[in-house]
Short mmCIF file of C-alpha atoms in Angstrom, two decimals:
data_model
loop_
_atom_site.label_atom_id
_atom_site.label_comp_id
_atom_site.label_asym_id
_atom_site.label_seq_id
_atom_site.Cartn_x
_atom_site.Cartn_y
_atom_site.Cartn_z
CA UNK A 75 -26.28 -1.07 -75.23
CA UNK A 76 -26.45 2.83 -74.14
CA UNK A 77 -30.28 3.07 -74.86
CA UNK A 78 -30.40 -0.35 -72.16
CA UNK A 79 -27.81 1.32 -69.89
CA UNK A 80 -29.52 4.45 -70.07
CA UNK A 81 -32.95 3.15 -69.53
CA UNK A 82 -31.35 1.59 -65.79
CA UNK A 83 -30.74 4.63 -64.94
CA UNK A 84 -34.22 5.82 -63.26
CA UNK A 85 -34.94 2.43 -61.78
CA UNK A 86 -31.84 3.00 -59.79
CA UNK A 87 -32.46 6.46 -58.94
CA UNK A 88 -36.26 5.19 -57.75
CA UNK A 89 -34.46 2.23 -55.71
CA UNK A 90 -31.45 4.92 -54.32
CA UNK A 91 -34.18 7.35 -53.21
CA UNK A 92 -35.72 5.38 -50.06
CA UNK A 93 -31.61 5.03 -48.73
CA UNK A 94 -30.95 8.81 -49.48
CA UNK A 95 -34.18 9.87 -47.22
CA UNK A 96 -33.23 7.56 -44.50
CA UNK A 97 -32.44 8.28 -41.20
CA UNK A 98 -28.52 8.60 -40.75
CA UNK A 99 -27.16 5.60 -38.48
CA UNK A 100 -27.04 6.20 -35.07
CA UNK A 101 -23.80 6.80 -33.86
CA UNK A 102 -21.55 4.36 -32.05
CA UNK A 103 -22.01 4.03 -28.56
CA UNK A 104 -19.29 5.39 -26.17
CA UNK A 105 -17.26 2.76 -24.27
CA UNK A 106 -16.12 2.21 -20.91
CA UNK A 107 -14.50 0.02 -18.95
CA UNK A 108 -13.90 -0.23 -15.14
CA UNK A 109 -14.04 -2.43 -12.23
CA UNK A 110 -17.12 -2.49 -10.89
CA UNK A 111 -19.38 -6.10 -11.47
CA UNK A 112 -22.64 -5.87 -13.26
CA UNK A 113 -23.40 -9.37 -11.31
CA UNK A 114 -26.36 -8.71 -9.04
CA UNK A 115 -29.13 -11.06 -7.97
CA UNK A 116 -32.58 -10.69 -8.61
CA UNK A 117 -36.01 -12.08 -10.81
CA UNK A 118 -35.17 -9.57 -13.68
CA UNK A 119 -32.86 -7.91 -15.28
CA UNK A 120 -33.37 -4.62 -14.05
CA UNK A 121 -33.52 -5.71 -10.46
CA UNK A 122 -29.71 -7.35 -10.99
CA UNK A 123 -28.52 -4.27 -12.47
CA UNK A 124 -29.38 -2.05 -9.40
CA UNK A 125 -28.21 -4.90 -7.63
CA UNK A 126 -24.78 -5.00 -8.71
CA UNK A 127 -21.50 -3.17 -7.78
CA UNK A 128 -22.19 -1.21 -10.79
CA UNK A 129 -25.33 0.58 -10.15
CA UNK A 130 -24.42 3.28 -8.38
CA UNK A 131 -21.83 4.07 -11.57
CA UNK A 132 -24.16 3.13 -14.11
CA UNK A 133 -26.87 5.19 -12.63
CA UNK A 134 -23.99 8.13 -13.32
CA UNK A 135 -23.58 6.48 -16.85
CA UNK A 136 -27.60 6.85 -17.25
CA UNK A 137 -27.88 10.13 -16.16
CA UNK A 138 -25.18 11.39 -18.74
CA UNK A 139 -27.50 9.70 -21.44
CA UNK A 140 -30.18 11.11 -20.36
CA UNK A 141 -28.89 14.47 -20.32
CA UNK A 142 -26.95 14.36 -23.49
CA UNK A 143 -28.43 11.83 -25.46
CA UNK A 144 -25.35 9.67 -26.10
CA UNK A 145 -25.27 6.42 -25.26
CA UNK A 146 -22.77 4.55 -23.38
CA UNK A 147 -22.01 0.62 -23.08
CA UNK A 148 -20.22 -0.54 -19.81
CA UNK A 149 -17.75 -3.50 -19.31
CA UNK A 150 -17.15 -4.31 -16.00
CA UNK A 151 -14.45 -6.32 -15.06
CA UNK A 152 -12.35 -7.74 -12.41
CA UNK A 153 -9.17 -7.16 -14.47
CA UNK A 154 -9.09 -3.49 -15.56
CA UNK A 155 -5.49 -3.53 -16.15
CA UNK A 156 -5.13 -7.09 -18.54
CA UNK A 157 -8.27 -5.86 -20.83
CA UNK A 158 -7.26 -2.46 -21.47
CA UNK A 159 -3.89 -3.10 -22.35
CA UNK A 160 -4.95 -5.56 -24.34
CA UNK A 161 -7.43 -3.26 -26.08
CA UNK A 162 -4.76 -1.10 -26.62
CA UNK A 163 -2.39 -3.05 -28.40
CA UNK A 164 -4.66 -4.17 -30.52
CA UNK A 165 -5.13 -0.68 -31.34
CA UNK A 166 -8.96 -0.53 -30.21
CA UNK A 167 -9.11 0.93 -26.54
CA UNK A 168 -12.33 1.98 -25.07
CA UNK A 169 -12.93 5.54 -25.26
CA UNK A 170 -12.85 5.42 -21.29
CA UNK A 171 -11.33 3.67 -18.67
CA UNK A 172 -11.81 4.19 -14.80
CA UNK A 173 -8.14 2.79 -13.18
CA UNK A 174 -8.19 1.49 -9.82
CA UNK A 175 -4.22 1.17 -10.41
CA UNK A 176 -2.99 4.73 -9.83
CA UNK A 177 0.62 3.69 -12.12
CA UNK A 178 -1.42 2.41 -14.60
CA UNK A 179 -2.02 6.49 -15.52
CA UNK A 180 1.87 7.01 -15.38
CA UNK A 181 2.65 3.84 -18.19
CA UNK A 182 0.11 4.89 -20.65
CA UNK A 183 1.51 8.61 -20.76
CA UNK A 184 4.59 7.37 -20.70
CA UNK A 185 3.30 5.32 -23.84
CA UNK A 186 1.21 7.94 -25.36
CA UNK A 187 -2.01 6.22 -25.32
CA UNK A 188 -3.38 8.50 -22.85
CA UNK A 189 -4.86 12.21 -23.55
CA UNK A 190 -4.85 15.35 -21.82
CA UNK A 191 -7.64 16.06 -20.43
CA UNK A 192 -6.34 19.99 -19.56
CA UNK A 193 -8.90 21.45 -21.84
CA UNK A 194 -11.63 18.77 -20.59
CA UNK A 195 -12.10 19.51 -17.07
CA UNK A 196 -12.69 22.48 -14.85
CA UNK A 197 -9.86 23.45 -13.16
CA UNK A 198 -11.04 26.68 -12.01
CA UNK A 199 -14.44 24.45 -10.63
CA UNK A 200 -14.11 25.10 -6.91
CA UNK A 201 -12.79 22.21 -4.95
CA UNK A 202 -12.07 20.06 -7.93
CA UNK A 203 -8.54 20.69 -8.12
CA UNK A 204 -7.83 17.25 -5.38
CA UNK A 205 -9.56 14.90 -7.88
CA UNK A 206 -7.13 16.05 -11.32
CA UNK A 207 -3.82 14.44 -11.36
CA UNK A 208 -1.01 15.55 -13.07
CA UNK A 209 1.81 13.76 -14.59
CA UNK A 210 4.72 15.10 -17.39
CA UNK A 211 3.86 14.15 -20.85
CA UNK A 212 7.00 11.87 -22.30
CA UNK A 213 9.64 14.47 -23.12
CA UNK A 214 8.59 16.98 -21.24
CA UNK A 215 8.92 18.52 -17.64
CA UNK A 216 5.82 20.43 -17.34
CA UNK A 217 3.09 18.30 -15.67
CA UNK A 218 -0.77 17.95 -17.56
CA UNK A 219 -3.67 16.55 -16.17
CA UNK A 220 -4.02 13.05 -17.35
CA UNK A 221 -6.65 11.54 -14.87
CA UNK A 222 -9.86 12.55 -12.95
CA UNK A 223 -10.26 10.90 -9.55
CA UNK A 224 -14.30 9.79 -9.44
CA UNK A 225 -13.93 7.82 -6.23
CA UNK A 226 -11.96 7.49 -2.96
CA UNK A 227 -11.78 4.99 -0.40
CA UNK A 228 -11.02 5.23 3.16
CA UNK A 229 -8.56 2.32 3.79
CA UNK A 230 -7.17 3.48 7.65
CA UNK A 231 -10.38 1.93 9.19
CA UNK A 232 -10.95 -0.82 11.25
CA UNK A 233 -14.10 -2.65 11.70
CA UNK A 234 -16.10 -4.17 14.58
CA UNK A 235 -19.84 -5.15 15.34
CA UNK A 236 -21.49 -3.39 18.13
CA UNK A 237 -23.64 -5.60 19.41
CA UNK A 238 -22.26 -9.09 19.53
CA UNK A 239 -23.37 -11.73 21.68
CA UNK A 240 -21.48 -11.71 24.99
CA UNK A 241 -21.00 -7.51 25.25
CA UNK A 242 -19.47 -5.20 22.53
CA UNK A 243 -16.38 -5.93 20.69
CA UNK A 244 -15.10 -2.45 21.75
CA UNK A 245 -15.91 -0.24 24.82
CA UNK A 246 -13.64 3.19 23.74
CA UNK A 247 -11.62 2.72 20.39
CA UNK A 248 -8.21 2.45 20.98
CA UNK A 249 -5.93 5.92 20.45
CA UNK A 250 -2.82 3.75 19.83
CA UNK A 251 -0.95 0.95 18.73
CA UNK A 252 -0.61 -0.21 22.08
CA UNK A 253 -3.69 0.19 22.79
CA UNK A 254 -4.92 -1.49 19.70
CA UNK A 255 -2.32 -4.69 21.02
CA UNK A 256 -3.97 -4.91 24.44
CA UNK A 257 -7.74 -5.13 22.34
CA UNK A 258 -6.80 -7.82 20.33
CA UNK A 259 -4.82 -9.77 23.07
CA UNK A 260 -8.68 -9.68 25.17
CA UNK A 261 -10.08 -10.44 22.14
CA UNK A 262 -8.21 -14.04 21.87
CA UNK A 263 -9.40 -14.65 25.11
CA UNK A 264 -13.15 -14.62 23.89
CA UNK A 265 -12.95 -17.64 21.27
CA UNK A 266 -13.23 -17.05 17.83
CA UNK A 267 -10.37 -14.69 15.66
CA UNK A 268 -9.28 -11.52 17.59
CA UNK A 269 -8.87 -10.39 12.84
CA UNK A 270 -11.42 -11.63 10.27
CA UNK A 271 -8.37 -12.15 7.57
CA UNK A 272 -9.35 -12.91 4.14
CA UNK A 273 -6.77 -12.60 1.75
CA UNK A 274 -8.39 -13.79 -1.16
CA UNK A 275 -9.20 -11.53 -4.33
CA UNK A 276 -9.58 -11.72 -8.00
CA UNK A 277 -7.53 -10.78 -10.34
CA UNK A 278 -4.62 -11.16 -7.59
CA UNK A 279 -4.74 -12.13 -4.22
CA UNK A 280 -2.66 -10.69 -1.00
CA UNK A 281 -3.93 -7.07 -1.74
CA UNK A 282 -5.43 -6.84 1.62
CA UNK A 283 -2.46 -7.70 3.38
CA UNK A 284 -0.28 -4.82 1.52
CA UNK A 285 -2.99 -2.62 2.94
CA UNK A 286 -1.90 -3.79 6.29
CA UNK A 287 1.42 -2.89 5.57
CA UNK A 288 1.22 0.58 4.34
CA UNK A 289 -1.20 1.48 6.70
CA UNK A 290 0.95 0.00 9.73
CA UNK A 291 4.02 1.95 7.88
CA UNK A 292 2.62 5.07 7.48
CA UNK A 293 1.29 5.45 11.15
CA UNK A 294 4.53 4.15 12.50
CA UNK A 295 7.45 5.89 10.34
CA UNK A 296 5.05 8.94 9.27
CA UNK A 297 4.54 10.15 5.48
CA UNK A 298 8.22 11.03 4.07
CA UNK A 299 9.45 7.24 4.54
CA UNK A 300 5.95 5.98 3.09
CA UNK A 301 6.06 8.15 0.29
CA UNK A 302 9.94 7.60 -0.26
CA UNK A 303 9.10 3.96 -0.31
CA UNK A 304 5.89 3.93 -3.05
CA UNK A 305 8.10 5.78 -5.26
CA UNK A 306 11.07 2.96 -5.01
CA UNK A 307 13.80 5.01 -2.68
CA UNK A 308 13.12 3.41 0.68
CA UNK A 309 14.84 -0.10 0.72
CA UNK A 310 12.33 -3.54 1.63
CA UNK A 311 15.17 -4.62 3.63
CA UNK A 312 15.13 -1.32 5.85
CA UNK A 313 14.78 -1.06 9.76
CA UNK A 314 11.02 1.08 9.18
CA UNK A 315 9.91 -1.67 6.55
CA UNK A 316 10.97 -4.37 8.89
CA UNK A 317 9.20 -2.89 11.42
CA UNK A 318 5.71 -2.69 9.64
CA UNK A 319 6.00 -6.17 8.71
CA UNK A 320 7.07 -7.56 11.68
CA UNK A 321 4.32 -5.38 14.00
CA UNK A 322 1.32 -7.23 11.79
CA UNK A 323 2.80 -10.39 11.72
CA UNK A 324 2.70 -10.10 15.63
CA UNK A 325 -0.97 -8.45 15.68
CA UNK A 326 -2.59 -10.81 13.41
CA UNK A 327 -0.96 -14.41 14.49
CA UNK A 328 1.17 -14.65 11.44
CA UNK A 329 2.25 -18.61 11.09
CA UNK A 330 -0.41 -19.76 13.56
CA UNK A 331 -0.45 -23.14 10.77
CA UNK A 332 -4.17 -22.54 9.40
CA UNK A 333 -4.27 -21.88 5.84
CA UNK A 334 -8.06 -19.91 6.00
CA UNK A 335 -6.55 -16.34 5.54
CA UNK A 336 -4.83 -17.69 2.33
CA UNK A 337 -8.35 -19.26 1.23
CA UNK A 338 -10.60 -16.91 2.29
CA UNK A 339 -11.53 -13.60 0.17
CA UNK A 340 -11.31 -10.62 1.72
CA UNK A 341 -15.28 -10.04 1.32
CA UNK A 342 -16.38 -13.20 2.93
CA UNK A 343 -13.86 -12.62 6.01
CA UNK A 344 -15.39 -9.76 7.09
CA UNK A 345 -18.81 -10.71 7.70
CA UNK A 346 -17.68 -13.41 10.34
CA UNK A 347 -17.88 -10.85 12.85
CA UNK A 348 -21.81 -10.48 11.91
CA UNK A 349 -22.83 -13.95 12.86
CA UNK A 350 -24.05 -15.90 15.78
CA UNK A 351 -21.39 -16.50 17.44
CA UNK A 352 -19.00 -14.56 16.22
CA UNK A 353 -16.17 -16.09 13.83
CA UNK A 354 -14.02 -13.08 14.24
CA UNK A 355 -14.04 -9.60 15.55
CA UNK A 356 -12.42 -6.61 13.34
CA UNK A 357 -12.07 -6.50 10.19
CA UNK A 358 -9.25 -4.07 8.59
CA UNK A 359 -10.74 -2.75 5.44
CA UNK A 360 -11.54 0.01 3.44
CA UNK A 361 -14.83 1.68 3.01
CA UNK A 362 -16.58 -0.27 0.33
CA UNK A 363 -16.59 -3.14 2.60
CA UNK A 364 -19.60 -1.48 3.95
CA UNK A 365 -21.36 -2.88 1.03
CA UNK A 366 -20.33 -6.72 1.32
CA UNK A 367 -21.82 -6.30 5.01
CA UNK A 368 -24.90 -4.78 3.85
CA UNK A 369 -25.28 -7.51 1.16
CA UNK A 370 -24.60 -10.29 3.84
CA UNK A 371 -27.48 -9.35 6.14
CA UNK A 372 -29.71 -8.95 3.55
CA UNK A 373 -28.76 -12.43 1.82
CA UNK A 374 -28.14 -14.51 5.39
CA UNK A 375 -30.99 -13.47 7.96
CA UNK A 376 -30.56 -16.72 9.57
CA UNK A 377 -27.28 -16.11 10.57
CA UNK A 378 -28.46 -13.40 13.05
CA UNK A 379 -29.08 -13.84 16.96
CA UNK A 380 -33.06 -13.98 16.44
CA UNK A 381 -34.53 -10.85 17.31
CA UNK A 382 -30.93 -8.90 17.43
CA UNK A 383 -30.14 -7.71 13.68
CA UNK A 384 -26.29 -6.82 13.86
CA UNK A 385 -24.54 -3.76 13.73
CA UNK A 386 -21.52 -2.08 12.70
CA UNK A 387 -19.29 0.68 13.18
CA UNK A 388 -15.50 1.97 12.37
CA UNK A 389 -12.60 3.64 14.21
CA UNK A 390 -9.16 5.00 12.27
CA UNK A 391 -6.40 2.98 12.49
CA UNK A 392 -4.39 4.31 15.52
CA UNK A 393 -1.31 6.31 16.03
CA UNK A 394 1.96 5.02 17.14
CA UNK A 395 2.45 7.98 19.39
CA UNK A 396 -0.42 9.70 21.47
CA UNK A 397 0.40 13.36 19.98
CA UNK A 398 1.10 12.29 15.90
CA UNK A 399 -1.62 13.85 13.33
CA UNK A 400 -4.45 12.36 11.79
CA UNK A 401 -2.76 10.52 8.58
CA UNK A 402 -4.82 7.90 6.47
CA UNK A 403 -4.41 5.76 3.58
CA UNK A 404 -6.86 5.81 0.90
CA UNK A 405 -6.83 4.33 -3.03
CA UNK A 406 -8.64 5.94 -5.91
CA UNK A 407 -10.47 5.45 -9.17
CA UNK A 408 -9.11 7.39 -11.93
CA UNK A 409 -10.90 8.15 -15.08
CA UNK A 410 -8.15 8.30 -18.19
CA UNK A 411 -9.08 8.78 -21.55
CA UNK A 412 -8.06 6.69 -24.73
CA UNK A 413 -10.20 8.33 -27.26
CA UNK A 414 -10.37 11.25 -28.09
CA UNK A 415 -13.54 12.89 -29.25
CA UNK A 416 -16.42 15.15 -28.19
CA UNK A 417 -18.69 12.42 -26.66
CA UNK A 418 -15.67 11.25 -24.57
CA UNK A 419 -15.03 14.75 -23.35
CA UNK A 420 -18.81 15.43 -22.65
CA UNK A 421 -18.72 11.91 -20.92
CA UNK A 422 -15.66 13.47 -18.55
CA UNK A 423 -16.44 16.73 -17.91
CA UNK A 424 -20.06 15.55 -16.39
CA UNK A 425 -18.26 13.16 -14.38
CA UNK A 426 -16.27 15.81 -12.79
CA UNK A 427 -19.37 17.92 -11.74
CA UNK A 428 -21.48 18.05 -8.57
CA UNK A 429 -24.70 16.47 -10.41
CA UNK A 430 -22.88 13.16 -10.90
CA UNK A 431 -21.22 13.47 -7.59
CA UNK A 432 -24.71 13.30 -6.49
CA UNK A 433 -25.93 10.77 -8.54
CA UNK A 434 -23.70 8.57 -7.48
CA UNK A 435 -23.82 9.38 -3.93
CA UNK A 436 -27.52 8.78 -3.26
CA UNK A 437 -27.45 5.49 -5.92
CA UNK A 438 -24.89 4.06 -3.27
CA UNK A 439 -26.82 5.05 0.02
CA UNK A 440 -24.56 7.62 0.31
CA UNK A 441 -21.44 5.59 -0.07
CA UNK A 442 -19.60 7.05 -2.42
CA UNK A 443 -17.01 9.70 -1.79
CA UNK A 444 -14.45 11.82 -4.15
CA UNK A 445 -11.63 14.19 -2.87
CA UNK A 446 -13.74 17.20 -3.71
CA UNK A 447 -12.98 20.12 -1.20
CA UNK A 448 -15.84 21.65 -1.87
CA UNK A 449 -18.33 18.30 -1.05
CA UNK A 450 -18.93 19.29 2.49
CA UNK A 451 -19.58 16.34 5.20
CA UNK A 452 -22.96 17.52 5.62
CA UNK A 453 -24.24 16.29 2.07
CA UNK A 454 -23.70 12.79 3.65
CA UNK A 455 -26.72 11.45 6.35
CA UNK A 456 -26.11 11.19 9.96
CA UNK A 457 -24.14 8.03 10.76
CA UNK A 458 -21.51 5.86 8.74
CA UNK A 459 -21.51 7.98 5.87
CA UNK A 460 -20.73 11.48 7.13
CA UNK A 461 -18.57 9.52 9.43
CA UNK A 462 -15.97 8.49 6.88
CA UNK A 463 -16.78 11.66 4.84
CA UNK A 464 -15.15 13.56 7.91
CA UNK A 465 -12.41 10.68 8.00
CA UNK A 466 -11.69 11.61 4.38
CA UNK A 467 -11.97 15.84 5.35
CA UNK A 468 -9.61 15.97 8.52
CA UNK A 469 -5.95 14.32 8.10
CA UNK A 470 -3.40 13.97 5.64
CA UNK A 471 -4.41 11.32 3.03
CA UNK A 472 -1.89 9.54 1.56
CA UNK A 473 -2.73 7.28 -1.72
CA UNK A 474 -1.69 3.30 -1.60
CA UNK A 475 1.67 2.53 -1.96
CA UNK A 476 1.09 -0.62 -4.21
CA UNK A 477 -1.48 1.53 -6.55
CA UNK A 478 1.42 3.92 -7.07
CA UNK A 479 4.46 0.74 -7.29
CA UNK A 480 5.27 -0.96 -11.38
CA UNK A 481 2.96 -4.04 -11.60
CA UNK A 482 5.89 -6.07 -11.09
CA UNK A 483 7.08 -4.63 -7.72
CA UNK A 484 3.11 -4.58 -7.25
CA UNK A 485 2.70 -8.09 -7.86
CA UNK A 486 5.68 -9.49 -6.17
CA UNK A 487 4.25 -7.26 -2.78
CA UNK A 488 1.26 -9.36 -2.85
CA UNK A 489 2.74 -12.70 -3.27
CA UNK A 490 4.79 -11.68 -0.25
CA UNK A 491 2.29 -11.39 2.23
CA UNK A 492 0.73 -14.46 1.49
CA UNK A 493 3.77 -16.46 1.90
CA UNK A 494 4.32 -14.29 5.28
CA UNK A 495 1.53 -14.66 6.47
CA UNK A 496 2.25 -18.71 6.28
CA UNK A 497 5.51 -18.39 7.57
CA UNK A 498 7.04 -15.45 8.82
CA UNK A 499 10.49 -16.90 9.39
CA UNK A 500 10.69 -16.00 5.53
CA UNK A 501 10.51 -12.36 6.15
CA UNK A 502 14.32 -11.85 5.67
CA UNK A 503 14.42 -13.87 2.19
CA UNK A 504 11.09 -11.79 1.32
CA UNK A 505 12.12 -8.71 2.42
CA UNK A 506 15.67 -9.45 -0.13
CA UNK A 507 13.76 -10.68 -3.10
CA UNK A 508 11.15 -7.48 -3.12
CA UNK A 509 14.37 -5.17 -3.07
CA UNK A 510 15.79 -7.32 -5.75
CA UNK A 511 12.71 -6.54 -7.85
CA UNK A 512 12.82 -2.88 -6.79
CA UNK A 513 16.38 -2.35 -8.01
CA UNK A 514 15.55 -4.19 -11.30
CA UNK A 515 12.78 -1.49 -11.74
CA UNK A 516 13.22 1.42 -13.93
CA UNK A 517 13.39 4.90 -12.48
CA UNK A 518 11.27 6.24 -14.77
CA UNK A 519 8.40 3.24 -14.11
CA UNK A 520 7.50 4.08 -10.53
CA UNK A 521 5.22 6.82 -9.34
CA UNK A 522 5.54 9.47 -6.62
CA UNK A 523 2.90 11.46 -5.38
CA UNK A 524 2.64 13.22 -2.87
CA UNK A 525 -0.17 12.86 -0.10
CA UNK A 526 -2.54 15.53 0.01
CA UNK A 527 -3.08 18.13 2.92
CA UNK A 528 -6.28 18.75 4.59
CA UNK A 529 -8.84 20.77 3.20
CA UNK A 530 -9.37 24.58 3.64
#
């Protein structure tokens, strides 16, 4: 038996050599999740990936690869919230996450789940100090920097086409609410929708009608009650909440009896105004809708006057008074992360530097904008970029209220509007049932920040 067992012994030493000369196995490939839809159309594969909502982030994503060498694989989806949480209570997160929902941050470090990323990022980088945000760790009163800010939106903009049949949609933008009445009231004379509403959206619907609601609030009560109110001390039922409410509902039509708002998503709604005729003339939306119009003319042709291709332009959302400062609402995506190791930290720090700031700006046509102070205006082209880049540079920016609000006061905002929208002689009952939800809330769950100053 030992002179058998021993006479094994080289055979498996011969058949262990190949393994122990081996190349080690690669390592695991970073994950990340966030919003943006790899869906794009095209005869290939590589032609729907630049396609896609995701490009201009994945062409970030490849140009961390390529730089480091560590490989990253992207899940885009629609849900953000529902498939990390459940990643995380099954105890596998991805190593990344990019949050569109601002509160989001607060419940994971209020869980734990979330690191620091204090010793990730540059805080000393010039101009980055906008994009870090800072929440107390559970138990504690000093603030950290949980989340990096990767992309901003404009939201205070409203939409029109420039050229539509029968003269231009606007002659001078209107400086006021008033102003902004008297345009839509000559609009309804024109036939066709004075708004292009589309309150459709997936995961949820009725988000962009809470965007009509913050924005009208903020202009018209100014930034203490609109921040009072995202952070769950300014009552639903109060005369400046009203008000908002009440001043769309009169703007828009509210309860004119068709149900096409509540059908309609908000990225089909939109490009009404760039048909011939027109369906509809503004469009109240945030910056990225720039890329569902884009898409539209490129996809639809045919729907152009022949020999006129449509075009586009923006003006802020106006004051309430002739003398009030530039103020604007804007939402975020927030990079958070779950695991913690030195690929995950390489993967954040190069997202908060200028060379993926670039990289993503030229992969979107030079759509893509952060709250760096130090990315001047002038690194955007002429026209609709350095446009809303300025937008973004020269008033007060305030984040959305819903991004900041618990998912439950969140979600019962958005079924709100829709059922306001059908009906507005609900708004009392409405109004009641959202402070009921409000009062049920937690302290400790909602999330006030403050809106941030010009820069310089």
């Amino acid at each position: 038996m030992r002179r058998g067992a021993l006479a094994l012994i080289p055979v498996l030493l011969v058949g262990a050599g190949p393994a122990a000369c081996a190349d080690p196995p690669r390592p695991r490939a970073l994950s990340v999740v966030a919003s943006w839809s790899e869906d794009g159309v095209g005869d290939t594969a590589q032609e729907r990936r630049r396609r896609s909502e995701a490009w201009p982030f994945l062409a970030v994503l490849d140009a961390f690869t390529a730089e480091t060498g560590i490989e990253v694989s992207y899940q885009g989806t629609r849900d953000v919230s529902q498939v990390l949480r459940s990643g995380v209570d099954r105890g596998r997160p991805p190593d990344v996450a990019v949050l569109p929902r601002l509160n989001d941050l607060k419940a994971y470090v209020r869980s734990g789940d979330l690191f620091p990323l204090d010793d990730v990022v540059p805080a000393d980088e010039a101009g980055l100090a906008p994009q870090l945000l800072r929440l107390p760790p559970p138990g504690a009163t000093d603030a950290r920097v949980y989340g990096l800010s990767v992309a901003v939106h404009a939201k205070s903009l409203i939409w029109y086409r420039t050229n539509p049949p029968g003269g231009p949609t606007v002659t001078s933008p209107p400086a006021t609410w008033a102003e902004l009445v008297a345009l839509t009231r000559a609009l309804d004379t024109r036939g066709g929708a004075p708004w292009c509403l589309g309150m459709g959206s997936q995961p949820q619907s009725g988000w962009p009608g809470t965007d009509w609601i913050e924005d009208i609030l903020l202009h018209r009560s100014g930034q203490t009650v609109y921040q009072r109110w995202a952070a769950g001390q300014q009552a639903w039922t109060s005369p400046e909440v009203r008000g908002a409410w009440q001043e769309w509902g009169a703007l828009v039509g509210a309860g004119r009896g068709t149900p096409n708002p509540l059908l309609t998503n908000f990225d089909v709604a939109g490009p009404g105004m760039l048909v011939s005729p027109p369906r509809c003339f503004l469009d109240h939306q945030a910056s990225f809708i720039v890329g569902s119009y884009r898409k539209f003319l490129a996809e639809h042709p045919e729907r152009s006057e022949p020999g006129r291709s449509p075009e586009f332009d923006f003006f802020p959302s106006p004051a309430f008074g002739a003398t009030d400062a530039p103020v604007r609402e804007v939402s975020e995506d927030v990079v958070g992360m779950f695991a913690d190791s030195p690929q995950a930290r390489a993967l954040i720090r190069f997202l908060a530097s200028e060379p993926a700031r670039r990289v993503w700006r030229e992969a979107s046509g030079h759509l893509a904008f952060t709250l760096n102070a130090a990315t001047d205006a002038a690194a955007y082209p002429d026209g609709l970029p350095r446009r809303i880049a300025r937008t973004l540079a020269t008033g007060t920016l305030c984040r959305d209220a819903s991004d900041m609000m618990p998912a439950a006061m969140t979600s019962a905002f958005h079924s709100a509007v829709l059922q306001y929208l059908a009906d507005p002689t609900l708004l009392g009952s409405l109004l009641r049932e959202l402070d009921s939800v409000r009062k049920r809330t937690p302290p400790q769950e909602w999330l006030g920040l403050p809106c941030l100053s010009p820069p310089g």
